[in-house]
Amino acid sequence: EKIFFESVLRSIKEFQNSKENLIEGGVEIEILEDIPEFVAPDMKTYGPLKKGQAAFLPENVARLFVEKGVAKG
């Protein structure tokens, strides 16, 4: 029961994180390395982002992360 409960809790947290990262005009990318919380040029705070997580980020930020090899889109 404890393992099941922790699994459900983790799924809920991942959903909340992904929902928080939805932005209009954003681009979906897959995070390849953990990225700490950061402030983007739109002055909004994003993250922290975890390896394997899907995230919607402003296009310029997503492009930068892909170019740096910490995400793929």
PDB file of C-alpha atoms in Angstrom:
ATOM      1  CA  GLU A   1       0.000   0.000   0.000  1.00  0.00           C
ATOM      2  CA  LYS A   2       2.791   2.405   0.864  1.00  0.00           C
ATOM      3  CA  ILE A   3       4.505   1.848  -2.509  1.00  0.00           C
ATOM      4  CA  PHE A   4       1.203   2.346  -4.332  1.00  0.00           C
ATOM      5  CA  PHE A   5       0.459   5.527  -2.372  1.00  0.00           C
ATOM      6  CA  GLU A   6       3.926   6.940  -3.083  1.00  0.00           C
ATOM      7  CA  SER A   7       3.494   6.108  -6.777  1.00  0.00           C
ATOM      8  CA  VAL A   8       0.155   7.921  -6.921  1.00  0.00           C
ATOM      9  CA  LEU A   9       1.612  10.909  -5.063  1.00  0.00           C
ATOM     10  CA  ARG A  10       4.557  11.064  -7.481  1.00  0.00           C
ATOM     11  CA  SER A  11       2.178  10.951 -10.460  1.00  0.00           C
ATOM     12  CA  ILE A  12       0.100  13.789  -9.027  1.00  0.00           C
ATOM     13  CA  LYS A  13       3.201  15.921  -8.443  1.00  0.00           C
ATOM     14  CA  GLU A  14       4.446  15.258 -11.991  1.00  0.00           C
ATOM     15  CA  PHE A  15       1.034  16.250 -13.359  1.00  0.00           C
ATOM     16  CA  GLN A  16       1.041  19.453 -11.318  1.00  0.00           C
ATOM     17  CA  ASN A  17       4.563  20.298 -12.509  1.00  0.00           C
ATOM     18  CA  SER A  18       3.667  19.675 -16.129  1.00  0.00           C
ATOM     19  CA  LYS A  19       0.459  21.710 -15.802  1.00  0.00           C
ATOM     20  CA  GLU A  20       2.401  24.603 -14.246  1.00  0.00           C
ATOM     21  CA  ASN A  21       4.785  24.513 -17.195  1.00  0.00           C
ATOM     22  CA  LEU A  22       2.016  24.904 -19.807  1.00  0.00           C
ATOM     23  CA  ILE A  23       2.255  28.297 -21.443  1.00  0.00           C
ATOM     24  CA  GLU A  24       0.597  29.854 -24.445  1.00  0.00           C
ATOM     25  CA  GLY A  25       2.886  29.761 -27.459  1.00  0.00           C
ATOM     26  CA  GLY A  26       5.248  27.373 -25.716  1.00  0.00           C
ATOM     27  CA  VAL A  27       7.156  24.450 -27.117  1.00  0.00           C
ATOM     28  CA  GLU A  28       7.101  20.964 -25.645  1.00  0.00           C
ATOM     29  CA  ILE A  29      10.500  19.460 -24.965  1.00  0.00           C
ATOM     30  CA  GLU A  30      11.823  16.435 -23.106  1.00  0.00           C
ATOM     31  CA  ILE A  31      14.313  17.224 -20.354  1.00  0.00           C
ATOM     32  CA  LEU A  32      17.525  15.146 -20.632  1.00  0.00           C
ATOM     33  CA  GLU A  33      19.265  16.476 -17.495  1.00  0.00           C
ATOM     34  CA  ASP A  34      17.959  17.945 -14.250  1.00  0.00           C
ATOM     35  CA  ILE A  35      17.602  21.722 -14.562  1.00  0.00           C
ATOM     36  CA  PRO A  36      17.269  23.874 -11.436  1.00  0.00           C
ATOM     37  CA  GLU A  37      14.634  26.568 -11.098  1.00  0.00           C
ATOM     38  CA  PHE A  38      15.331  29.555 -13.367  1.00  0.00           C
ATOM     39  CA  VAL A  39      13.827  32.856 -14.506  1.00  0.00           C
ATOM     40  CA  ALA A  40      13.233  33.061 -18.250  1.00  0.00           C
ATOM     41  CA  PRO A  41      13.317  36.239 -20.378  1.00  0.00           C
ATOM     42  CA  ASP A  42       9.526  36.511 -19.870  1.00  0.00           C
ATOM     43  CA  MET A  43      10.386  37.068 -16.176  1.00  0.00           C
ATOM     44  CA  LYS A  44       8.472  33.917 -15.139  1.00  0.00           C
ATOM     45  CA  THR A  45      10.038  31.283 -12.923  1.00  0.00           C
ATOM     46  CA  TYR A  46      10.204  27.740 -14.310  1.00  0.00           C
ATOM     47  CA  GLY A  47      11.397  24.491 -12.795  1.00  0.00           C
ATOM     48  CA  PRO A  48      13.007  22.735 -11.314  1.00  0.00           C
ATOM     49  CA  LEU A  49      12.796  20.339 -14.253  1.00  0.00           C
ATOM     50  CA  LYS A  50      13.710  16.679 -13.864  1.00  0.00           C
ATOM     51  CA  LYS A  51      15.346  14.306 -16.334  1.00  0.00           C
ATOM     52  CA  GLY A  52      12.683  12.538 -18.411  1.00  0.00           C
ATOM     53  CA  GLN A  53      10.024  15.160 -17.720  1.00  0.00           C
ATOM     54  CA  ALA A  54       8.079  16.805 -20.546  1.00  0.00           C
ATOM     55  CA  ALA A  55       7.875  20.580 -20.241  1.00  0.00           C
ATOM     56  CA  PHE A  56       6.260  23.434 -22.148  1.00  0.00           C
ATOM     57  CA  LEU A  57       8.615  26.398 -22.216  1.00  0.00           C
ATOM     58  CA  PRO A  58       8.921  29.634 -24.189  1.00  0.00           C
ATOM     59  CA  GLU A  59      10.295  28.885 -27.649  1.00  0.00           C
ATOM     60  CA  ASN A  60      13.578  30.763 -27.094  1.00  0.00           C
ATOM     61  CA  VAL A  61      14.262  28.884 -23.839  1.00  0.00           C
ATOM     62  CA  ALA A  62      13.340  25.518 -25.361  1.00  0.00           C
ATOM     63  CA  ARG A  63      15.631  26.180 -28.333  1.00  0.00           C
ATOM     64  CA  LEU A  64      18.514  27.121 -26.008  1.00  0.00           C
ATOM     65  CA  PHE A  65      18.090  23.947 -23.938  1.00  0.00           C
ATOM     66  CA  VAL A  66      18.030  21.802 -27.086  1.00  0.00           C
ATOM     67  CA  GLU A  67      21.141  23.548 -28.467  1.00  0.00           C
ATOM     68  CA  LYS A  68      22.941  22.979 -25.143  1.00  0.00           C
ATOM     69  CA  GLY A  69      21.973  19.284 -25.184  1.00  0.00           C
ATOM     70  CA  VAL A  70      19.973  19.317 -21.957  1.00  0.00           C
ATOM     71  CA  ALA A  71      16.648  18.760 -23.766  1.00  0.00           C
ATOM     72  CA  LYS A  72      15.281  17.399 -27.002  1.00  0.00           C
ATOM     73  CA  GLY A  73      12.234  18.541 -28.893  1.00  0.00           C
TER      74      GLY A  73
END
